[in-house]
PDB file of C-alpha atoms in Angstrom:
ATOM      1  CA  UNK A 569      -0.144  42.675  28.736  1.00  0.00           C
ATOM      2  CA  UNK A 570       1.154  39.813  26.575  1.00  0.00           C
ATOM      3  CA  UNK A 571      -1.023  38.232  23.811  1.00  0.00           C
ATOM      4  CA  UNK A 572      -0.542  34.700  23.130  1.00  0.00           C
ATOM      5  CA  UNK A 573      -0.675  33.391  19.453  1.00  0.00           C
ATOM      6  CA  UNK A 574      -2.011  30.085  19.632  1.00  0.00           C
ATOM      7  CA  UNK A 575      -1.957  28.315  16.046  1.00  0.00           C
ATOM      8  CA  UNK A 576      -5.473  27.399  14.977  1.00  0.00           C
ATOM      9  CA  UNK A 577      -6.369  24.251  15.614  1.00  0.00           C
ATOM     10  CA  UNK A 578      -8.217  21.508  12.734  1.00  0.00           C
ATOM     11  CA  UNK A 579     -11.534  20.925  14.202  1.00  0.00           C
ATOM     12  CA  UNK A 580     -11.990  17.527  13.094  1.00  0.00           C
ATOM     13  CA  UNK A 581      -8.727  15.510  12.640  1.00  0.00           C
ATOM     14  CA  UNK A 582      -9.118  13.461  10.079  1.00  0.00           C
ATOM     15  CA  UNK A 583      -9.740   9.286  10.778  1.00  0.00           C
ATOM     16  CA  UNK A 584      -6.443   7.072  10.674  1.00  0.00           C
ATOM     17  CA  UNK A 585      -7.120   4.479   7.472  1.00  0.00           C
ATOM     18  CA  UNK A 586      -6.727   1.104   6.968  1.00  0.00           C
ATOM     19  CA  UNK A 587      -3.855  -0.088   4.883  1.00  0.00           C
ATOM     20  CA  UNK A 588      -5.268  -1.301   2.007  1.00  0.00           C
ATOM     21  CA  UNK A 589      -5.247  -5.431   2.034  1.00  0.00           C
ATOM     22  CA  UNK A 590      -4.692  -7.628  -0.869  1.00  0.00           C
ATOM     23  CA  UNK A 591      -8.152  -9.704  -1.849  1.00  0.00           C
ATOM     24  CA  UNK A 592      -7.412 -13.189  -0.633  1.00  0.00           C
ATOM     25  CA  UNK A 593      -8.436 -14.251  -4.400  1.00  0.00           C
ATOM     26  CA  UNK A 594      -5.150 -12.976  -5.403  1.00  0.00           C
ATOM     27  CA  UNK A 595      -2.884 -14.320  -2.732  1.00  0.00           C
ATOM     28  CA  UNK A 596      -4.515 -18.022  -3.495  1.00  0.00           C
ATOM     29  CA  UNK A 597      -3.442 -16.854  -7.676  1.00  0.00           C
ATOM     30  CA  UNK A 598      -0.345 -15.919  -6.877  1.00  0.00           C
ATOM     31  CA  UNK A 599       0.541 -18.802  -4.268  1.00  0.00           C
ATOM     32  CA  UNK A 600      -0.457 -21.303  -6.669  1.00  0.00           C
ATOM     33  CA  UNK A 601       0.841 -19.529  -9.837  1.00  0.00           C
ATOM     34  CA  UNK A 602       4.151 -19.391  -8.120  1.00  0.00           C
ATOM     35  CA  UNK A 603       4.469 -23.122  -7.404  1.00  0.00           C
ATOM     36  CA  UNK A 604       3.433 -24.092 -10.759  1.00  0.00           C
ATOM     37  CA  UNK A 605       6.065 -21.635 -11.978  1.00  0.00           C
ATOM     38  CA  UNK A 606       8.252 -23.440  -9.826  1.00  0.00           C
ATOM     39  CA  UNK A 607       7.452 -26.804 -10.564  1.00  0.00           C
ATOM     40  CA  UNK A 608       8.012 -26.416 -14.225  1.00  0.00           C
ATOM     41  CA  UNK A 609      11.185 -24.327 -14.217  1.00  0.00           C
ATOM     42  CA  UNK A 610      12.634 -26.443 -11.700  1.00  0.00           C
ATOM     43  CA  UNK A 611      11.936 -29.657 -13.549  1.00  0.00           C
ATOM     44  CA  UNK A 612      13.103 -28.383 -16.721  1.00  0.00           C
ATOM     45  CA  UNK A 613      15.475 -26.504 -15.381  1.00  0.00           C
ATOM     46  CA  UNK A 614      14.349 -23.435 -17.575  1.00  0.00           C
ATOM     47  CA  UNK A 615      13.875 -20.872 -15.504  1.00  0.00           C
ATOM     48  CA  UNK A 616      12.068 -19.019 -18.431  1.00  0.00           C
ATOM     49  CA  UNK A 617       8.941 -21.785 -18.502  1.00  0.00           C
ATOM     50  CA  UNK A 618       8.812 -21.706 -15.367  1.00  0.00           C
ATOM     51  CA  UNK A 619       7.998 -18.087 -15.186  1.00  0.00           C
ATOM     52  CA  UNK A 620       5.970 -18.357 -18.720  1.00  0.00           C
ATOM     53  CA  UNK A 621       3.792 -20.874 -16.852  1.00  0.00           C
ATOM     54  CA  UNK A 622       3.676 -18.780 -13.567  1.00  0.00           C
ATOM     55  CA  UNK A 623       2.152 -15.448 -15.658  1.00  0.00           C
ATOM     56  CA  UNK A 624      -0.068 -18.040 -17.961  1.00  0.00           C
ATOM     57  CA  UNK A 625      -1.598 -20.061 -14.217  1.00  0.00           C
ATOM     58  CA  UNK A 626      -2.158 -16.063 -13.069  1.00  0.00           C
ATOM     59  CA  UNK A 627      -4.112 -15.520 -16.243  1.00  0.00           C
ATOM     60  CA  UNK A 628      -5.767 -18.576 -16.236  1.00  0.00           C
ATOM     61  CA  UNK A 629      -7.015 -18.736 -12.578  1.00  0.00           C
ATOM     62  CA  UNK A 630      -8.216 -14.891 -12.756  1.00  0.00           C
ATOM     63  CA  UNK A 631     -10.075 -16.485 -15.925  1.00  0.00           C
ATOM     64  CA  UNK A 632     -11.744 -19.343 -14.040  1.00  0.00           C
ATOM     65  CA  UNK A 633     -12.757 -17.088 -10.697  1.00  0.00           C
ATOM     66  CA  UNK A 634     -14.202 -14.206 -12.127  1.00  0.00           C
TER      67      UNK A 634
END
């Protein structure tokens, strides 16, 4: 007589999550952060203001929509 080993089993598997999403909030921030950034640097053609601006617009907009 053979006797089969069967591995036990989970009962209850557990539920596939959701990827977590980035809050729409901080994609407008960023977008708009990022094209101020742009703007400046590319005007000046300082690359540093323009990403001093782009960290000062992501401060600044948190600020104004919290």
């Amino acid at each position: 007589m053979r006797l089969s080993r069967r591995r036990p089993q989970p009962e209850d598997p557990a539920p596939a999550r959701e990827p977590e999403r980035i809050p729409q909030r901080w994609v407008l921030i960023l977008i708009t952060a990022f094209l101020g950034g742009l703007t400046v640097g590319g005007l000046s053609g300082w690359a540093g203001a323009g990403v001093a601006t782009a960290f000062g617009l992501v401060g600044l907009l948190h600020r104004i929509m919290n």
